[in-house]
Coordinates of C-alpha atoms in Angstrom, one line a residue:
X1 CA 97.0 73.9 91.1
X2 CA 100.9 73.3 89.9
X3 CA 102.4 77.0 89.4
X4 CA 101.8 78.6 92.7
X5 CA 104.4 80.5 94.6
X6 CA 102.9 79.5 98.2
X7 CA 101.0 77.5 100.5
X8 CA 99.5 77.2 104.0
X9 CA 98.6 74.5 105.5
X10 CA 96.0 74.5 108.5
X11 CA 94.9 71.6 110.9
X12 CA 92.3 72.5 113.4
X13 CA 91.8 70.1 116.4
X14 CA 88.9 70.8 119.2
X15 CA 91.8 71.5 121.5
X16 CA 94.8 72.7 119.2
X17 CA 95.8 74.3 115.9
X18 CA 98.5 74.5 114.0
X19 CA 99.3 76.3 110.7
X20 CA 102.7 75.6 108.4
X21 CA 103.3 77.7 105.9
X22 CA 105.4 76.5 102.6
X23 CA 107.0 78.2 99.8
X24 CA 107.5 76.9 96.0
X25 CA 109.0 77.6 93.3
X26 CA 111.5 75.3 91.0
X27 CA 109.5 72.2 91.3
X28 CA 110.8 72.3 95.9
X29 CA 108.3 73.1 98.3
X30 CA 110.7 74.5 101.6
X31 CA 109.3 75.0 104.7
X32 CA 108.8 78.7 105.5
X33 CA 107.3 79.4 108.8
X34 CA 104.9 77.7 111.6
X35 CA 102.6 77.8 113.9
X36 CA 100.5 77.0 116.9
X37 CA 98.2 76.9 119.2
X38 CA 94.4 77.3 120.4
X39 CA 91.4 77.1 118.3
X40 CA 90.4 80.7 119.4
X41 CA 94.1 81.6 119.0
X42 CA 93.6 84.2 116.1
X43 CA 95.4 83.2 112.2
X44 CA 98.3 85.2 112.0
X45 CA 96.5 87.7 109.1
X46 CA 99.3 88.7 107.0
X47 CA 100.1 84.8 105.5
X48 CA 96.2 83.6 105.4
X49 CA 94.1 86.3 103.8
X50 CA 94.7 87.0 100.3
X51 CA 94.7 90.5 98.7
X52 CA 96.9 92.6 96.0
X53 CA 99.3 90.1 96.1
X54 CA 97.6 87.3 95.3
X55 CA 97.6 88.8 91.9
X56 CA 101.5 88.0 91.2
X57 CA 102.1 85.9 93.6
X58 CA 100.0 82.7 93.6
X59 CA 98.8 81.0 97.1
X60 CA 97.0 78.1 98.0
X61 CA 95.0 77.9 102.0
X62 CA 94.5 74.4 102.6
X63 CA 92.3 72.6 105.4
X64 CA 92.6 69.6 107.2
X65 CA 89.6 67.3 107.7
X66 CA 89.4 65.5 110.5
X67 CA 89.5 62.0 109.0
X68 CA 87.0 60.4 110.8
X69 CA 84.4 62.4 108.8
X70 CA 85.2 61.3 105.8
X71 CA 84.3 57.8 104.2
X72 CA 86.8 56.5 101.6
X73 CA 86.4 53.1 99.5
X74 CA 88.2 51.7 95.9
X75 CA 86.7 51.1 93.1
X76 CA 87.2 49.6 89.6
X77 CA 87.1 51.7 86.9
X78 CA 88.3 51.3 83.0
X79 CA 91.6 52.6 82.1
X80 CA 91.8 56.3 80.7
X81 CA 93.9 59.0 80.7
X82 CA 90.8 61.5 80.9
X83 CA 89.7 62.7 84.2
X84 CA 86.3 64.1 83.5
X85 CA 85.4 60.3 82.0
X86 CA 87.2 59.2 84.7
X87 CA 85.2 61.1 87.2
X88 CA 81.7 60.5 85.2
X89 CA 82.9 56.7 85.4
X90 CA 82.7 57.1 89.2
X91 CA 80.1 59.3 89.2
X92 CA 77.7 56.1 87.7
X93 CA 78.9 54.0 91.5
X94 CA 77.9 56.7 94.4
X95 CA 74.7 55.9 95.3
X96 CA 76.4 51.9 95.3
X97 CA 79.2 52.6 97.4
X98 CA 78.1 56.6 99.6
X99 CA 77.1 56.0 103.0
X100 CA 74.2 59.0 102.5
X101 CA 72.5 59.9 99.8
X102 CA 74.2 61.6 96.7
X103 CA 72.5 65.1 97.3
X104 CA 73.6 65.5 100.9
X105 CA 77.6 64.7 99.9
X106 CA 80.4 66.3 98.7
X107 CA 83.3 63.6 97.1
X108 CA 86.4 63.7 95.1
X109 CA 89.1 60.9 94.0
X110 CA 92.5 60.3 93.8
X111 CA 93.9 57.6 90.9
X112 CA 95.9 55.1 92.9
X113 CA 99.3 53.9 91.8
X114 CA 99.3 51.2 89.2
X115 CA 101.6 48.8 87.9
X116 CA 102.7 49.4 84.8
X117 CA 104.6 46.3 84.5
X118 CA 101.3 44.6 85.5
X119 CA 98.5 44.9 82.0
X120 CA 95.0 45.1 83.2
X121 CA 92.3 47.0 82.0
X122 CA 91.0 48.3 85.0
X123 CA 92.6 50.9 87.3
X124 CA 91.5 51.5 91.1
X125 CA 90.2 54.8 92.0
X126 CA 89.8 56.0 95.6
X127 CA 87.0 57.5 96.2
X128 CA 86.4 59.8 99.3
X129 CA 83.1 61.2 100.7
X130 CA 82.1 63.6 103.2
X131 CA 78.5 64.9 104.8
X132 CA 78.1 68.4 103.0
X133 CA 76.6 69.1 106.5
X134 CA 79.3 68.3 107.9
X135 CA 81.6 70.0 105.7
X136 CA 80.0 73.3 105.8
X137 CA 80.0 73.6 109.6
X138 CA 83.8 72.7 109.4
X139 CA 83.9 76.0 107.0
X140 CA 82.1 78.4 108.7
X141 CA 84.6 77.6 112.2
X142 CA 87.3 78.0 109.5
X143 CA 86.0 81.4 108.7
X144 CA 85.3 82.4 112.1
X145 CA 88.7 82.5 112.4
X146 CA 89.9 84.5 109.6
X147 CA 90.8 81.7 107.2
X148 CA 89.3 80.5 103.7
X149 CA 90.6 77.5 102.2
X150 CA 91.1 76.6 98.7
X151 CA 91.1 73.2 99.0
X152 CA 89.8 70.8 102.2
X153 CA 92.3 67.3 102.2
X154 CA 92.7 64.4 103.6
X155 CA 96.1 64.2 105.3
X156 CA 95.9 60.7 105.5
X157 CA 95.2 60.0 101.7
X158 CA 98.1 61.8 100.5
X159 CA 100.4 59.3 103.0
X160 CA 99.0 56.4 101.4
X161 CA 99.4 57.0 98.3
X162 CA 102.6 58.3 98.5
X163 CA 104.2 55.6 100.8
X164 CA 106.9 53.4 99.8
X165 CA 105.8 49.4 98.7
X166 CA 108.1 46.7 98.6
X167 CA 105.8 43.6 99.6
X168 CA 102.5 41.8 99.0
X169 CA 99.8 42.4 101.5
X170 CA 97.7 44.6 104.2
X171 CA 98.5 47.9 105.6
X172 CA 96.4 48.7 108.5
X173 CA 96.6 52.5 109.5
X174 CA 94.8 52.5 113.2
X175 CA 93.8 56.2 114.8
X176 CA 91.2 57.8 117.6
X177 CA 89.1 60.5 117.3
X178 CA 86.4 61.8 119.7
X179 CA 87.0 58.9 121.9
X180 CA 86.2 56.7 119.4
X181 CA 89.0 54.1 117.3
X182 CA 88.9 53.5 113.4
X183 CA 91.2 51.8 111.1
X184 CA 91.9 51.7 107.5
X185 CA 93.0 48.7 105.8
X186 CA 94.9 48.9 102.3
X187 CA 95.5 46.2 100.0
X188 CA 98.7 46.3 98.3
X189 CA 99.6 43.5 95.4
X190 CA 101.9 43.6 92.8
X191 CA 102.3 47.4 93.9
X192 CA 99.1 48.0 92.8
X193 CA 96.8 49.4 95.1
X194 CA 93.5 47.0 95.0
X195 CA 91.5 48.0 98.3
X196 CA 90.8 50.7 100.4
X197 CA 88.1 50.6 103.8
X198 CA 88.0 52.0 106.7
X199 CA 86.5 50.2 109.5
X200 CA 84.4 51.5 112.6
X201 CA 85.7 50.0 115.7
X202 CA 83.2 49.8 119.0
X203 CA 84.2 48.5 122.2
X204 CA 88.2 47.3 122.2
X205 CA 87.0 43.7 123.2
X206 CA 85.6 43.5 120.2
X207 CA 88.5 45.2 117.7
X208 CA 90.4 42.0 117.0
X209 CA 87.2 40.8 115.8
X210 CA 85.8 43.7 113.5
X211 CA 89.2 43.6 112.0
X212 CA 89.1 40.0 111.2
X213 CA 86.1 40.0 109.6
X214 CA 86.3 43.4 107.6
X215 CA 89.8 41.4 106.4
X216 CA 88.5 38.2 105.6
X217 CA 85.3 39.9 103.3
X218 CA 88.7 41.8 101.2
X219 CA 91.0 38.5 100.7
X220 CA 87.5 36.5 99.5
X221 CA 86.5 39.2 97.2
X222 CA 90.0 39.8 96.0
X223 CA 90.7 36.5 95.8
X224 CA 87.6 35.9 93.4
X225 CA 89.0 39.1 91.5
X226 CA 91.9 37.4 91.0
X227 CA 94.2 40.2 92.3
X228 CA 95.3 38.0 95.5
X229 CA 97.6 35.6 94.8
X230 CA 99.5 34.3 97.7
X231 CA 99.4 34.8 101.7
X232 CA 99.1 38.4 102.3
X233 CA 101.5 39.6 104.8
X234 CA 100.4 42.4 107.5
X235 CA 101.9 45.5 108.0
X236 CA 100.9 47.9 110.7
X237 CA 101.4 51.7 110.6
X238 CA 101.2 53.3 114.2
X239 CA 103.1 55.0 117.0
X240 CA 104.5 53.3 119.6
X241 CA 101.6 53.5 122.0
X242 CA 99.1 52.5 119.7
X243 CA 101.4 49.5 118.5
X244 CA 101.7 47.7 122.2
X245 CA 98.2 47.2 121.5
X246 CA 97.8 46.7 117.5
X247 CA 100.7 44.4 117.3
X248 CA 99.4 41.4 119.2
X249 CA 95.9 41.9 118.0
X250 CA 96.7 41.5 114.7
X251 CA 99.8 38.9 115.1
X252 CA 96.8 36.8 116.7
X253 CA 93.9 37.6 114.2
X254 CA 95.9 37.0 111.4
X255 CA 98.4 33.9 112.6
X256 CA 101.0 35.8 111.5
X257 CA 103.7 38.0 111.9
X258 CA 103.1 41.5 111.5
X259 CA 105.6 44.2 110.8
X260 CA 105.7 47.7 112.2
X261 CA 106.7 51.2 110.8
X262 CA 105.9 54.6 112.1
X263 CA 103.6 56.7 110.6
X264 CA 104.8 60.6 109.5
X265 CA 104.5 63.1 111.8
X266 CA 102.2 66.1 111.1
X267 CA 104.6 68.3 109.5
X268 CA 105.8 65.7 107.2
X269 CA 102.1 65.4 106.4
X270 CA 101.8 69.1 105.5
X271 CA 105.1 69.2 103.6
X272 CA 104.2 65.9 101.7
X273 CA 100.5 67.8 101.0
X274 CA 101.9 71.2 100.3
X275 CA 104.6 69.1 97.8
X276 CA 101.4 67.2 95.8
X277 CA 99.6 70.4 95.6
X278 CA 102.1 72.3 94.0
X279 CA 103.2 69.6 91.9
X280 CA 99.2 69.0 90.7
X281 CA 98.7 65.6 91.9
X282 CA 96.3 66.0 94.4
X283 CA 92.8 65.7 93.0
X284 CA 90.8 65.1 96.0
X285 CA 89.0 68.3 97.0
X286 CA 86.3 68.5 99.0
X287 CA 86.1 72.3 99.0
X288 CA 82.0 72.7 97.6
X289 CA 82.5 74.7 94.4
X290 CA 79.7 77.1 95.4
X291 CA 82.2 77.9 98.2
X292 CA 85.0 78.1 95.7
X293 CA 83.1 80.0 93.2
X294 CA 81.8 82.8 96.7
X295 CA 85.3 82.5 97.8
X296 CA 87.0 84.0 94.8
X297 CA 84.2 86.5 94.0
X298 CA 84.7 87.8 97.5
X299 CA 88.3 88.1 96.6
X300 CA 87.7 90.0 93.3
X301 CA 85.3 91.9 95.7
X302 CA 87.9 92.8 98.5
X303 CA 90.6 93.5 95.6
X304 CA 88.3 95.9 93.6
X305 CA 87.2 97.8 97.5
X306 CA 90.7 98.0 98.4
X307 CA 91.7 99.3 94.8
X308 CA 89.0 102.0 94.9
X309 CA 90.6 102.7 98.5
X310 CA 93.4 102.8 97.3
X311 CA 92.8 105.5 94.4
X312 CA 90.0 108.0 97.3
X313 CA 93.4 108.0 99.4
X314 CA 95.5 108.9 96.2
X315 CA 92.9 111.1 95.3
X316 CA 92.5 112.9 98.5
X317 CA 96.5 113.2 99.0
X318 CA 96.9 114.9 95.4
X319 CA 94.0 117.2 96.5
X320 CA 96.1 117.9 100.1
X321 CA 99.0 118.7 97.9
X322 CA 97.2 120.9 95.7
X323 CA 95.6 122.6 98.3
X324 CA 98.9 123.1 99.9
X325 CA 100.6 124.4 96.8
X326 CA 98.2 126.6 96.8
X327 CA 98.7 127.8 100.2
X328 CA 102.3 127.6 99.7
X329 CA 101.8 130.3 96.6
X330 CA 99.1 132.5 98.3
X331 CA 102.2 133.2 101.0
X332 CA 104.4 133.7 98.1
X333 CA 102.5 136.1 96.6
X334 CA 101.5 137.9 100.1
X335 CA 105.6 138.3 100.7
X336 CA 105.7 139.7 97.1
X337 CA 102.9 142.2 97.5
X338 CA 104.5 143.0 100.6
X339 CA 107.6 143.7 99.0
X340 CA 106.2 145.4 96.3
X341 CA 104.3 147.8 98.3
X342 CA 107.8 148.8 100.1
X343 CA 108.9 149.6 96.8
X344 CA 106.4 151.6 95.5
X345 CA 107.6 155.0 96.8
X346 CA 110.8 154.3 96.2
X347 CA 109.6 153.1 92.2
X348 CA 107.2 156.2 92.0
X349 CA 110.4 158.7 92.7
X350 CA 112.5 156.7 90.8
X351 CA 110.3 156.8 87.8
X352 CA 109.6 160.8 88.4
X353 CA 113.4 161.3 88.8
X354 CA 113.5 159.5 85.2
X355 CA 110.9 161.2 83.4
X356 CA 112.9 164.4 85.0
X357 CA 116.1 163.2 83.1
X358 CA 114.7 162.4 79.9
X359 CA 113.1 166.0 79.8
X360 CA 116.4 167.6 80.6
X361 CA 118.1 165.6 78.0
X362 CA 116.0 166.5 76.0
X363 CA 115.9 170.0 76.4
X364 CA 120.1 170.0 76.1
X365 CA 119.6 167.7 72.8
X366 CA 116.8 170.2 71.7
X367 CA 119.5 173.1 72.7
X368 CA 122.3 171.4 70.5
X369 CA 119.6 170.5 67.9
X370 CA 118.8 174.5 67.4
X371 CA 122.6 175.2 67.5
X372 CA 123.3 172.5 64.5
X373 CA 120.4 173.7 62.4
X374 CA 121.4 176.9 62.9
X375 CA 124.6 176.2 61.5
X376 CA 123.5 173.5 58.6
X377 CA 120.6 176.9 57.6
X378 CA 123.3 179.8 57.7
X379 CA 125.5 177.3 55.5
X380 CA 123.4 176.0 53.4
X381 CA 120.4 179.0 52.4
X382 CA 121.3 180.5 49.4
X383 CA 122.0 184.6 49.0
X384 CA 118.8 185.1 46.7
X385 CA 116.5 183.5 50.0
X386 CA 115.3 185.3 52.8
X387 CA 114.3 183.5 56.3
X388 CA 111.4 185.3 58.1
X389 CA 111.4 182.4 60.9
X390 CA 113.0 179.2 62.6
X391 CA 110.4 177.5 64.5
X392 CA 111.4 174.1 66.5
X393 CA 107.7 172.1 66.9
X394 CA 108.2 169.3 70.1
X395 CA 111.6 169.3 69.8
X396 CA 111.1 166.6 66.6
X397 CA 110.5 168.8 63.5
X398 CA 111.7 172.1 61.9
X399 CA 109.9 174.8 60.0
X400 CA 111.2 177.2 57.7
X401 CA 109.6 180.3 56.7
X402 CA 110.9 182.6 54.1
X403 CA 110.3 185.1 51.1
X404 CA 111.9 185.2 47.8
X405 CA 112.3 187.2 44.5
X406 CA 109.4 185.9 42.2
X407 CA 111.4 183.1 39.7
X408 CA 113.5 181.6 42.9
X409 CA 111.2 178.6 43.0
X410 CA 114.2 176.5 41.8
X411 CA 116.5 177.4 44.9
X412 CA 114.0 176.8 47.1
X413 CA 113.9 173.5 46.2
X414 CA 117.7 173.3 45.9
X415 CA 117.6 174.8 49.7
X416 CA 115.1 172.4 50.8
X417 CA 117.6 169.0 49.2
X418 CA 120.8 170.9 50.3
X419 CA 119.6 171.0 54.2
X420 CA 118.2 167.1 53.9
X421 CA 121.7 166.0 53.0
X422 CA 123.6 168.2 55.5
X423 CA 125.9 166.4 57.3
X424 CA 128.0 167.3 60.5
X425 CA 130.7 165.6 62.3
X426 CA 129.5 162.7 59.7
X427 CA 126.4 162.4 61.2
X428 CA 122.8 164.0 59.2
X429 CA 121.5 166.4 61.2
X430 CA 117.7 165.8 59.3
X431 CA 116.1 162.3 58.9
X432 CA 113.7 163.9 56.2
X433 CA 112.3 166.8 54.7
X434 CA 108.7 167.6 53.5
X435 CA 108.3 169.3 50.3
X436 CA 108.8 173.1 49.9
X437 CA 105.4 175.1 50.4
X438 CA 106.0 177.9 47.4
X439 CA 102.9 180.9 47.5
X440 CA 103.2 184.2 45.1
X441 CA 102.4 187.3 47.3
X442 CA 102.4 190.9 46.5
X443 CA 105.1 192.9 44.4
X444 CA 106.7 190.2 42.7
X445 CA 107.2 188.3 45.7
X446 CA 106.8 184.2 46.5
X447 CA 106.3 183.0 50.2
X448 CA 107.9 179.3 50.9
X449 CA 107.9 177.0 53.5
X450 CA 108.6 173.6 54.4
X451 CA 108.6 171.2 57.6
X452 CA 112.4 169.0 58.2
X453 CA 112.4 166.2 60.9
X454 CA 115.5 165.9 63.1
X455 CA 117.6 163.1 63.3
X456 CA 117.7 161.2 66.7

């Protein structure tokens, strides 16, 4: 899971919860927020369910187990750089070294630290198992309260294999849970981690004994292995309470002396898990991959619901708007047809008054127009051609009617040119003239006509 921008971290108590929350980026995981409080306590929402975000912005929900539900041991495996042979390796020793039958677990490993100065052909591999019973009511109080892990970790694991080792020997890592007391006991040697077991103590007469023994059954198989070679020295990790009663126990078990360091608190725990996360070197996850696989299709699920949301509110706003617009335009056009109407009268007598205009103008244009063809026809009709009548048709076109000698055809046609091209003040007084109409009536006489359009 290296690459992600975020993490939570959740550990879940019968009485007490607490949640950190990390951020990551740039190869540092920094602290970013916690919390606490009671198992019924609600998940603050916002940090721990994933939605559009999660889309950009990578997060990781991780779960504590408690660790006295899980079974861990070491195991030998060849040397290889592959995981998947690495795990099908390990896969061949479950039903050796699982405490229930391989159907009814759920298990992962970690590779523990090796050596490198030291050539061996095997490598040690911890193994840790869980009850899937087990495991699944742990998830549904997880979801109960809001919160769906993508991974379920060992606090404990990611201390030991992270802790610092400067000497040959035992670590023992006593805790309680449920009123009951377990121990783990790690074999370091050459830096190499060799052993892992955790150890079920009954009543605490009887610890210093348990201990012994589950020690003694290590040093004589590692010592036929080959990997112990020389006095292991005993190292205790515990608080201060629990080391006023660890210390003599094992200084007497053992006949020697034991050293003491404390163990890291819980935050450090979540920081140092958050940290091995991001960085991909935790490979221990006892999150079921059915779980996995329902978790992120319920995601895809909530994210496809929420878009589709998302695009009916859209929807319904641009329909709002729309439906406002149109609103917005019906009382538009109600103020305009209001105004209109107040103009009609005031339009109607308007447009009357014009229409009254242009007929008086032209009636006084019509009145100059007779005037000026009055004066282009007495200038321009030749002595030889007599005008019988003037008539003005619309106040557009004018007809001339006359009578001539018989053999005036000619000047009727000159008469007819000669009043087309009549100018005054510059300006034609005719656009164009229709050709002369020329009829031969009684007594040697020719009636003539013809049609002249005035000039606008």
């Amino acid at each position: 899971m290296s690459g992600i921008d975020s993490c939570n971290v959740l550990e879940r108590n019968w009485d007490s919860r607490r949640l950190w929350r990390f951020s990551a980026g740039g190869g540092q995981v920094k602290k970013a927020g916690e919390s606490s409080g009671l198992p019924s306590d609600p998940l603050p929402t916002k940090q721990v369910t994933k939605g559009w975000s999660s889309l950009w912005h990578k997060s990781v929900n991780i779960a504590w187990l408690p660790q006295d539900q899980v079974f861990m041991a070491a195991v030998k495996v060849p040397r290889t750089d592959n995981d998947e042979e690495l795990r099908t390796m390990i896969e061949f020793q479950l039903e050796r070294i699982s405490p229930l039958p391989v159907t009814q677990i759920v298990w992962g490993f970690e590779k523990a630290p090796h050596n490198p100065h030291m050539p061996d052909e095997l490598r040690t591999a911890i193994v840790v198992i869980a009850s899937r019973s087990a495991l699944e009511k742990q998830l549904g109080e997880l979801e109960n309260d809001g919160y769906q892990p993508d991974r379920l970790d060992i606090p404990f694991l990611h201390h030991l294999l992270t802790m610092p080792i400067t000497d040959d020997g035992v670590w023992i890592f006593p805790f309680a849970a449920r009123d009951r007391a377990f121990c783990v006991a790690a074999w370091w040697y050459h830096r190499t981690l060799h052993s892992v077991s955790l150890v079920n103590l009954t009543e605490e007469s009887r610890w210093q004994e348990e201990v012994l023994s589950e020690l003694n059954k290590v040093a004589w198989a590692g010592e036929v292995e080959g990997w112990i070679t020389g006095d292991p020295s005993v190292h205790l990790v515990c608080d201060d309470d629990a080391a006023e009663i660890w210390s003599p126990l094992l200084a007497e078990a053992c006949g020697s002396e034991v050293t003491r360091s404390a163990p890291p608190d819980s935050a450090e725990l979540a920081a140092l898990n958050a940290r091995r996360v991001a960085n991909g070197d935790a490979t221990a996850n006892l999150l079921p991959a059915e779980r996995a696989i329902r978790y992120r299709q319920e995601l895809t699920d909530r994210i496809w619901m929420r878009a589709v949301g998302a695009l009916i509110v859209i929807y319904m706003i641009g329909v709002g708007c729309y439906f406002g617009w149109l609103q917005y335009l019906g009382i538009q056009k109600s103020e305009v047809e209001q105004r209109i109407a107040a103009l009609t009268d005031d339009y109607d007598k308007v447009k009357e008054m014009r229409t009254q205009i242009e007929i008086q103008e032209k009636q006084v244009n019509l009145r100059y127009a007779s005037l000026d063809t009055w004066k282009a026809v007495s200038e321009t009709l030749p002595g030889d051609l007599t005008l019988t009548a003037l008539d003005f048709m619309r106040g557009e076109r004018v007809r001339l009617v006359g009578t001539a000698r018989n053999r005036q055809s000619s000047k009727v046609t000159d008469f007819n040119e000669d009043l087309g091209n009549y100018t005054l003040d510059g300006r034609p007084i005719f656009e164009a003239g229709g050709p002369a109409s020329i009829t031969m009536v009684q007594n040697g006489q020719i009636q003539w006509n013809f049609t002249c359009t005035l000039a606008q």
